[in-house]
Structures are given as structure tokens and as C-alpha cells.
CSV table of C-alpha atoms in Angstrom, one decimal:
chain,number,residue,atom,x,y,z
X,1,MET,CA,-10.3,4.5,27.8
X,2,THR,CA,-10.2,1.3,26.7
X,3,TYR,CA,-11.2,0.6,23.1
X,4,HIS,CA,-14.0,-1.3,22.3
X,5,ALA,CA,-14.4,-1.5,18.5
X,6,SER,CA,-17.3,-0.6,17.0
X,7,ASN,CA,-20.5,-3.0,16.1
X,8,THR,CA,-21.3,-1.6,13.1
X,9,ARG,CA,-17.6,-2.2,11.8
X,10,TYR,CA,-18.5,-4.6,8.9
X,11,GLU,CA,-22.0,-3.3,7.6
X,12,THR,CA,-20.9,-0.9,4.8
X,13,MET,CA,-17.6,-2.3,3.6
X,14,GLN,CA,-17.0,-3.9,1.0
X,15,TYR,CA,-14.3,-6.7,0.5
X,16,ARG,CA,-12.1,-8.2,-2.2
X,17,GLN,CA,-11.0,-11.9,-3.1
X,18,CYS,CA,-7.4,-11.9,-3.5
X,19,GLY,CA,-6.6,-13.2,-6.7
X,20,ARG,CA,-7.6,-17.4,-6.6
X,21,SER,CA,-6.7,-17.6,-2.8
X,22,GLY,CA,-9.3,-18.0,-0.1
X,23,LEU,CA,-8.5,-14.4,1.4
X,24,LYS,CA,-10.4,-11.1,0.9
X,25,LEU,CA,-9.2,-8.2,1.8
X,26,PRO,CA,-11.5,-4.6,2.2
X,27,LEU,CA,-11.3,-2.3,-1.1
X,28,LEU,CA,-9.8,0.1,1.4
X,29,SER,CA,-6.7,-1.4,3.4
X,30,LEU,CA,-4.7,1.6,5.6
X,31,GLY,CA,-1.2,2.6,4.7
X,32,MET,CA,1.3,3.3,7.2
X,33,TRP,CA,3.9,5.0,5.2
X,34,HIS,CA,3.5,8.0,6.1
X,35,ASN,CA,2.2,9.6,9.7
X,36,PHE,CA,2.8,6.9,12.0
X,37,GLY,CA,6.6,7.6,13.0
X,38,ASP,CA,7.3,9.6,15.4
X,39,THR,CA,6.8,13.0,14.0
X,40,THR,CA,3.1,12.3,14.9
X,41,SER,CA,1.6,11.7,17.9
X,42,LEU,CA,0.6,8.5,19.2
X,43,ALA,CA,-3.1,10.0,20.3
X,44,THR,CA,-3.4,10.9,16.2
X,45,GLN,CA,-1.9,7.7,14.9
X,46,ARG,CA,-4.2,5.9,17.6
X,47,GLU,CA,-7.6,7.7,16.5
X,48,MET,CA,-6.8,6.9,12.8
X,49,LEU,CA,-6.4,3.4,13.8
X,50,ARG,CA,-9.6,2.9,15.2
X,51,THR,CA,-11.3,4.9,13.2
X,52,ALA,CA,-10.1,2.4,10.0
X,53,PHE,CA,-11.0,-0.7,11.9
X,54,ASP,CA,-14.6,0.8,13.2
X,55,LEU,CA,-14.9,1.6,9.6
X,56,GLY,CA,-14.1,-1.4,8.5
X,57,ILE,CA,-10.7,-1.4,7.4
X,58,THR,CA,-9.2,-5.2,7.9
X,59,HIS,CA,-6.0,-4.3,6.8
X,60,PHE,CA,-2.9,-2.8,8.0
X,61,ASP,CA,0.4,-2.4,5.9
X,62,LEU,CA,4.0,-1.4,7.3
X,63,ALA,CA,7.6,-1.8,6.3
X,64,ASN,CA,10.5,-2.4,8.1
X,65,ASN,CA,11.5,1.2,7.3
X,66,TYR,CA,8.2,3.4,7.6
X,67,GLY,CA,9.2,6.0,9.6
X,68,PRO,CA,10.9,8.3,9.9
X,69,PRO,CA,12.6,7.1,11.6
X,70,TYR,CA,13.1,3.7,10.5
X,71,GLY,CA,11.0,1.0,12.0
X,72,SER,CA,9.5,3.6,14.4
X,73,ALA,CA,5.9,3.5,12.3
X,74,GLU,CA,6.1,-0.3,12.9
X,75,ALA,CA,7.1,0.5,17.0
X,76,ASN,CA,4.4,2.8,17.4
X,77,PHE,CA,1.7,-0.2,15.7
X,78,GLY,CA,3.4,-2.3,18.1
X,79,HIS,CA,2.5,-0.2,21.2
X,80,LEU,CA,-1.0,0.4,20.3
X,81,PHE,CA,-2.0,-3.0,19.1
X,82,LYS,CA,-1.0,-4.2,22.3
X,83,GLN,CA,-3.1,-1.7,23.6
X,84,ASP,CA,-6.1,-1.7,21.4
X,85,PHE,CA,-6.1,-4.4,18.9
X,86,LEU,CA,-4.8,-7.6,20.9
X,87,PRO,CA,-8.3,-9.1,21.1
X,88,TYR,CA,-9.1,-8.3,17.7
X,89,ARG,CA,-6.1,-9.9,15.8
X,90,ASP,CA,-8.2,-12.6,14.1
X,91,GLU,CA,-10.1,-10.5,12.5
X,92,LEU,CA,-6.7,-8.5,11.2
X,93,ILE,CA,-4.4,-8.5,7.9
X,94,ILE,CA,-1.3,-7.3,9.5
X,95,SER,CA,1.6,-7.2,6.7
X,96,THR,CA,5.1,-5.6,6.7
X,97,LYS,CA,8.1,-5.8,3.7
X,98,ALA,CA,11.8,-5.6,3.7
X,99,GLY,CA,14.2,-4.5,1.0
X,100,TRP,CA,15.3,-1.1,0.9
X,101,ASP,CA,18.0,0.0,3.3
X,102,MET,CA,17.0,-0.6,6.7
X,103,TRP,CA,20.5,-0.9,9.5
X,104,PRO,CA,24.4,0.0,9.0
X,105,GLY,CA,27.1,-2.3,7.5
X,106,PRO,CA,26.4,-4.9,4.4
X,107,TYR,CA,23.3,-6.9,5.3
X,108,GLY,CA,21.3,-3.9,6.3
X,109,GLN,CA,21.0,-2.3,3.2
X,110,GLY,CA,18.2,-3.5,1.3
X,111,GLY,CA,17.9,-5.9,-1.5
X,112,GLY,CA,17.2,-9.7,-1.7
X,113,SER,CA,19.4,-11.9,0.3
X,114,ARG,CA,18.3,-14.5,2.6
X,115,LYS,CA,20.1,-12.7,5.4
X,116,TYR,CA,18.6,-9.3,5.5
X,117,VAL,CA,15.4,-10.4,4.0
X,118,LEU,CA,14.8,-12.8,7.2
X,119,ALA,CA,16.7,-10.6,9.9
X,120,SER,CA,14.5,-8.1,8.5
X,121,LEU,CA,11.1,-10.3,9.3
X,122,ASP,CA,12.6,-11.0,13.0
X,123,GLN,CA,13.1,-7.6,13.6
X,124,SER,CA,9.6,-6.5,12.4
X,125,LEU,CA,8.1,-9.0,14.6
X,126,LYS,CA,9.8,-7.8,17.7
X,127,ARG,CA,9.3,-4.0,17.2
X,128,MET,CA,4.8,-4.8,16.2
X,129,ASN,CA,4.8,-7.3,19.3
X,130,LEU,CA,3.4,-10.4,17.1
X,131,ASP,CA,4.3,-14.4,16.7
X,132,TYR,CA,3.6,-13.6,12.8
X,133,VAL,CA,2.5,-11.3,10.0
X,134,ASP,CA,-0.1,-12.3,7.3
X,135,ILE,CA,1.9,-11.1,5.0
X,136,PHE,CA,5.4,-10.5,4.2
X,137,TYR,CA,7.0,-9.0,1.1
X,138,SER,CA,9.6,-8.6,-0.5
X,139,HIS,CA,9.4,-4.8,-0.9
X,140,ARG,CA,11.4,-4.1,-4.3
X,141,PHE,CA,13.1,-6.3,-6.7
X,142,ASP,CA,17.2,-6.9,-6.6
X,143,PRO,CA,18.6,-7.3,-9.1
X,144,GLU,CA,21.9,-7.7,-7.3
X,145,THR,CA,20.9,-11.2,-5.6
X,146,PRO,CA,19.7,-14.4,-7.2
X,147,LEU,CA,15.7,-13.9,-7.1
X,148,GLU,CA,15.9,-18.0,-6.3
X,149,GLU,CA,17.2,-16.9,-3.4
X,150,THR,CA,14.6,-13.9,-2.3
X,151,MET,CA,12.3,-16.4,-2.9
X,152,GLY,CA,13.7,-18.9,-0.8
X,153,ALA,CA,13.6,-16.8,2.0
X,154,LEU,CA,9.9,-15.9,2.1
X,155,ALA,CA,9.2,-19.6,1.7
X,156,THR,CA,11.3,-20.1,4.8
X,157,ALA,CA,9.0,-17.1,6.4
X,158,VAL,CA,5.8,-19.2,6.0
X,159,GLN,CA,7.9,-22.5,6.9
X,160,GLN,CA,8.7,-21.2,10.0
X,161,GLY,CA,5.2,-19.7,10.7
X,162,LYS,CA,6.2,-16.1,11.0
X,163,ALA,CA,4.2,-15.5,8.1
X,164,LEU,CA,1.0,-16.5,6.8
X,165,TYR,CA,1.2,-15.2,3.0
X,166,VAL,CA,4.1,-13.9,0.7
X,167,GLY,CA,4.0,-11.2,-1.7
X,168,VAL,CA,6.1,-8.6,-3.7
X,169,SER,CA,6.1,-5.0,-4.2
X,170,SER,CA,7.8,-3.0,-7.4
X,171,TYR,CA,8.1,-6.3,-9.4
X,172,SER,CA,7.9,-6.0,-13.6
X,173,PRO,CA,5.5,-8.5,-15.3
X,174,GLU,CA,8.0,-10.7,-15.9
X,175,LYS,CA,10.1,-11.3,-12.6
X,176,THR,CA,6.3,-11.2,-11.3
X,177,LYS,CA,6.0,-14.9,-13.2
X,178,GLU,CA,9.4,-16.1,-12.4
X,179,ALA,CA,9.0,-15.3,-8.2
X,180,ALA,CA,5.5,-16.9,-8.8
X,181,GLU,CA,7.5,-19.7,-10.4
X,182,LEU,CA,9.5,-20.1,-8.1
X,183,LEU,CA,7.6,-20.2,-5.2
X,184,LYS,CA,5.8,-23.3,-6.4
X,185,GLN,CA,8.8,-25.1,-6.3
X,186,TRP,CA,7.9,-24.5,-2.1
X,187,LYS,CA,4.4,-25.2,-2.1
X,188,VAL,CA,4.0,-21.5,-1.6
X,189,PRO,CA,1.8,-19.2,-3.7
X,190,CYS,CA,2.8,-15.5,-4.4
X,191,LEU,CA,-0.4,-14.5,-2.8
X,192,ILE,CA,-0.4,-10.7,-3.8
X,193,HIS,CA,1.5,-7.9,-5.8
X,194,GLN,CA,1.9,-4.4,-4.3
X,195,PRO,CA,2.5,-1.7,-7.3
X,196,SER,CA,2.5,1.9,-7.4
X,197,TYR,CA,-0.8,2.7,-9.7
X,198,ASN,CA,-2.9,6.0,-9.8
X,199,MET,CA,-4.2,8.5,-12.9
X,200,PHE,CA,-0.8,9.7,-13.6
X,201,ASN,CA,1.2,6.5,-13.1
X,202,ARG,CA,-0.8,3.4,-15.1
X,203,TRP,CA,2.1,1.6,-15.8
X,204,ILE,CA,0.5,-2.0,-14.4
X,205,GLU,CA,-2.2,-1.9,-17.2
X,206,GLN,CA,0.9,-2.6,-19.3
X,207,GLY,CA,1.3,-6.1,-18.8
X,208,LEU,CA,1.4,-7.1,-15.0
X,209,LEU,CA,-2.5,-7.1,-14.4
X,210,ASP,CA,-2.9,-10.0,-16.9
X,211,GLU,CA,0.3,-11.3,-15.4
X,212,LEU,CA,-1.6,-11.2,-11.9
X,213,GLU,CA,-4.6,-12.3,-13.6
X,214,ARG,CA,-2.6,-15.5,-15.5
X,215,GLN,CA,-0.7,-16.7,-11.9
X,216,GLY,CA,-4.0,-16.4,-10.0
X,217,MET,CA,-2.6,-13.7,-7.5
X,218,GLY,CA,-4.3,-10.7,-6.2
X,219,CYS,CA,-3.3,-6.5,-6.7
X,220,ILE,CA,-3.0,-4.0,-3.9
X,221,THR,CA,-2.1,-0.8,-5.0
X,222,PHE,CA,-0.9,2.6,-3.6
X,223,THR,CA,-0.2,5.8,-4.1
X,224,ALA,CA,-4.1,6.1,-5.6
X,225,LEU,CA,-4.1,9.8,-4.5
X,226,ALA,CA,-0.5,10.3,-6.5
X,227,GLN,CA,1.6,10.9,-3.1
X,228,GLY,CA,-1.6,13.7,-2.2
X,229,LEU,CA,-1.6,15.4,-6.0
X,230,LEU,CA,-5.2,14.0,-7.0
X,231,SER,CA,-7.1,15.8,-4.0
X,232,ASP,CA,-7.8,19.2,-3.7
X,233,LYS,CA,-5.0,20.3,-1.6
X,234,TYR,CA,-2.9,21.8,-4.8
X,235,LEU,CA,-5.6,23.2,-6.8
X,236,ASN,CA,-4.4,27.0,-5.3
X,237,GLY,CA,-1.1,26.2,-5.1
X,238,ILE,CA,1.2,24.7,-2.1
X,239,PRO,CA,0.1,24.8,1.4
X,240,GLU,CA,2.2,24.9,5.0
X,241,ASP,CA,1.1,21.5,5.9
X,242,ALA,CA,1.5,20.0,2.3
X,243,ARG,CA,3.7,16.7,2.8
X,244,ILE,CA,6.5,18.2,0.8
X,245,ASN,CA,7.0,20.5,3.2
X,246,ARG,CA,7.3,17.5,6.1
X,247,ALA,CA,9.5,15.5,8.1
X,248,GLY,CA,9.6,12.2,5.4
X,249,GLY,CA,7.4,13.6,3.2
X,250,GLY,CA,10.1,13.3,0.6
X,251,SER,CA,8.3,11.5,-1.7
X,252,LEU,CA,6.8,14.1,-3.5
X,253,LYS,CA,8.9,16.1,-5.5
X,254,SER,CA,8.7,19.5,-6.8
X,255,ASP,CA,8.6,18.3,-9.8
X,256,HIS,CA,5.6,16.5,-9.5
X,257,LEU,CA,3.5,19.6,-9.0
X,258,SER,CA,4.4,21.0,-12.5
X,259,GLU,CA,2.2,23.6,-14.5
X,260,GLU,CA,1.1,20.5,-17.2
X,261,ASN,CA,-0.1,18.2,-13.9
X,262,LEU,CA,-1.6,20.6,-12.1
X,263,GLN,CA,-3.6,21.7,-15.3
X,264,ARG,CA,-4.9,18.2,-15.4
X,265,VAL,CA,-5.5,18.3,-11.4
X,266,ARG,CA,-7.9,21.1,-12.1
X,267,ALA,CA,-9.9,19.5,-14.7
X,268,LEU,CA,-10.0,16.0,-13.2
X,269,ASN,CA,-11.6,18.1,-10.1
X,270,ASP,CA,-14.1,18.9,-12.3
X,271,ILE,CA,-15.0,15.7,-13.4
X,272,ALA,CA,-15.3,14.7,-9.7
X,273,LYS,CA,-17.8,17.6,-8.8
X,274,ALA,CA,-19.6,16.4,-11.6
X,275,ARG,CA,-20.0,13.4,-10.0
X,276,GLY,CA,-20.5,14.4,-6.6
X,277,GLN,CA,-17.6,13.2,-5.2
X,278,THR,CA,-14.2,14.9,-4.4
X,279,LEU,CA,-11.3,14.5,-6.8
X,280,ALA,CA,-10.0,12.0,-3.9
X,281,GLN,CA,-12.7,10.3,-3.7
X,282,MET,CA,-12.9,9.4,-7.9
X,283,ALA,CA,-9.4,9.2,-7.7
X,284,LEU,CA,-9.8,5.8,-5.0
X,285,ALA,CA,-12.9,4.8,-6.9
X,286,TRP,CA,-10.9,5.0,-10.2
X,287,VAL,CA,-8.3,2.6,-9.0
X,288,LEU,CA,-10.8,0.3,-7.9
X,289,ARG,CA,-12.8,0.0,-11.2
X,290,ASP,CA,-11.2,-2.7,-12.4
X,291,PRO,CA,-11.8,-5.9,-9.9
X,292,ARG,CA,-8.1,-7.7,-10.6
X,293,VAL,CA,-7.4,-4.3,-8.2
X,294,THR,CA,-8.4,-6.1,-4.6
X,295,THR,CA,-7.7,-3.0,-2.8
X,296,THR,CA,-5.7,0.0,-2.4
X,297,LEU,CA,-3.8,1.5,0.1
X,298,ILE,CA,-4.5,5.0,1.6
X,299,GLY,CA,-2.8,7.3,3.3
X,300,ALA,CA,-3.9,10.3,6.3
X,301,SER,CA,-3.1,12.5,8.9
X,302,SER,CA,-6.4,12.8,10.3
X,303,SER,CA,-9.4,10.2,11.3
X,304,LYS,CA,-11.3,13.2,9.3
X,305,GLN,CA,-9.5,11.7,6.2
X,306,ILE,CA,-10.0,8.3,6.4
X,307,ARG,CA,-13.9,8.9,6.9
X,308,GLU,CA,-14.3,10.9,3.6
X,309,ASN,CA,-11.8,8.3,1.7
X,310,VAL,CA,-14.0,5.1,2.4
X,311,ALA,CA,-16.8,7.8,1.7
X,312,ALA,CA,-15.5,7.0,-2.0
X,313,LEU,CA,-17.2,3.6,-1.3
X,314,ASP,CA,-20.7,5.1,-2.0
X,315,LYS,CA,-20.4,5.9,-6.0
X,316,LEU,CA,-18.0,3.0,-7.4
X,317,GLY,CA,-19.2,3.1,-10.8
X,318,PHE,CA,-18.2,5.6,-14.2
X,319,SER,CA,-20.0,5.5,-17.2
X,320,ALA,CA,-18.1,4.9,-20.3
X,321,ASP,CA,-18.5,9.3,-20.9
X,322,GLU,CA,-16.9,9.6,-17.3
X,323,LEU,CA,-13.8,7.3,-18.2
X,324,ALA,CA,-13.1,8.6,-21.8
X,325,ALA,CA,-13.2,12.3,-20.0
X,326,ILE,CA,-10.6,10.8,-17.2
X,327,ASP,CA,-8.3,8.9,-19.5
X,328,LYS,CA,-8.1,12.7,-21.2
X,329,GLN,CA,-6.4,13.4,-18.2
X,330,ALA,CA,-4.9,10.5,-16.4
X,331,GLN,CA,-1.5,10.9,-18.8
X,332,ASP,CA,1.9,9.9,-17.1
X,333,GLY,CA,3.0,13.0,-14.8
X,334,HIS,CA,6.1,11.0,-14.3
X,335,LEU,CA,5.8,10.0,-10.7
X,336,ASN,CA,6.2,6.8,-10.6
X,337,LEU,CA,9.6,6.8,-8.3
X,338,TRP,CA,9.9,2.8,-8.3
X,339,GLU,CA,10.4,2.8,-11.6
X,340,VAL,CA,13.8,0.9,-11.7
X,341,SER,CA,12.6,-1.8,-9.6
X,342,SER,CA,9.8,-2.3,-11.6
X,343,ARG,CA,11.3,-2.1,-15.4
X,344,HIS,CA,13.9,-5.4,-15.0
X,345,LYS,CA,12.8,-7.9,-17.2
């Protein structure tokens, strides 16, 4: 059946300016890290993409190695884009990244070399049936490659017309500043930073948000739900369909489900109930409480989850008492899988 986007898609979604750029992003963006590889049916993927866009989510976020297997999320998106979203290309922000291992041999193992970064972008564009992406990221800081080389590759992507904007992901405040200063030499602004951030992983509050504000960069956070921990899924144990039990779900570790973390999850769930929200909805609203956070990525395994997440925007405000109560529980849960990249100074 031919897809016709909802005529009301822009009536309720809220959008924020991305740093000091002219670009606006929806408060919620759809991340395709999980559930868009070959282990999920194309019918389910199509339904999720359509639902997201019908609700005003204009930003779809990918990376070269999203799957499983690697590359399959981009390939599946490319197939569905051609079928459903081609008429809406100018209404969409599509992003991808390069930085982690992707193909065999010394030039495909990730990092920030010019060879890897630009070859990866060409591969991504081919898989997605696109002439360009709106945002292209350096997915991680690479200590083995001069940062000037990596940023030079990003600048080339813009100069070649293969990316409208560029950004970085999981860079420390110090390396973010250095990256932005290097890009200025090519007159290419560093548009945005994509860091992990949630109630149990608050590292960006220790200097990164301040640096982004100084640089005029936007911020798109990921793992707002702590890989699913900040939902009602684990209140009574680990269900059979949990991410930890599914292919490609290794980002949630068994030690993340420690009793200490689960006790805090239950306490946060009580606060969410008192607010009239689910825990997941409160977790999303909490991440967005700081206006320097332009948008946060949501993951989903169904269109129902997308609708529930978007409902978080109905109640974004917090009282001082609510924030104080959350702070007592929002402690480091040792969930930051990207710490190595983000601690290089």
C-alpha cells in the first residue's frame, strides 16, 4: 500500500534549535541502533518508520555498523526509504556515522583515518540509496589517528556535497573543543555532539554541556533509557524478550542489572507514577530538561513503543522537589560503554 504521511504530523511535535545553527531537530529522534537489522522483519521496520514520521519525528539516525549484521540497518532503511519516504526527502534529517569496525582488513577496522572515514561514507550512501546525508559523524575519538586527519575527512565530506553537516560522538570536552577548532579552519562548523546520557550515566554534566554551549554546538543524546533499564521491563526480573536475550543486544550487560541499580529503578518508577508518567516517559523528559540538549534518540521494537515515547512530551516540566528526589536515585550505574572514547583529553 502506498504510504501517505499524516497531514497532522507537525501539529504536536516540538523542535529545538541545534546550537547556534539554523537547523531545528525534533525533541525525539529515532535511533536505528537496534531492531532495524536483518533479525527484525521489514514489515515491523516499515511500521515503526511510518509511525515515527507521522508523529513528527523527522530525524532518523544510523551508523555504518548498525544491524545485525553490520550494514543491514542502512540497507533496510535504504529499501524502505525508496518505497515510502523518497517524496519526503526534504522533510527528513538522515544521519550516519563511521568509527567502529566495519569490514575486514586494516582499512575497515574503524578509527578516524581519512581512508576509512570517506570509504565508509561512500558505502553508507550506496546502502541507503542517498546522494547525501544531512549529518555525518565521527563515531568515536581515535587516539591512533591525528585529529586533524579525521576532521579533515569530515570537512571533505561536506565539500564534496556528501554531507550537509558534521558532528562527533563520544568525544571528551577537550577533544570536542579541539575538533571544533580544527573544522573552523575549513569553514565547516561542528554542528552537533552525540553522547550517551541518562539518569545512571551523567558524564556530560561534568564539562561537556558547557563546552557545547561555548562552541555553539547542539547535543543529541543516546541511551536515555539506559539500554532499557529505565523502563518498567526489569521491575520484576528479566523477561524472555529482553534486549539482553536478543541478537545484537549485547549493549545491556548482566552486571547492569545489579540489585543496586534495580532498587533505584523501582524508586524512580514510583516518582514517575506520582507524575502520571511511565518510567520511560519520565526518563526521556528528564534528559530533555536541559535546553542545551537539542534532542534525544529513542529506540523501539514496535510502533506502540514509539507512540508511548512521544507521549513523554506531554509532561516535560519538573518541580524542584521532583528533581531533588530523582537526584537521590540518579547515581552512576556503571553503564557507560563508551567511556574509553569520551575520556581522552
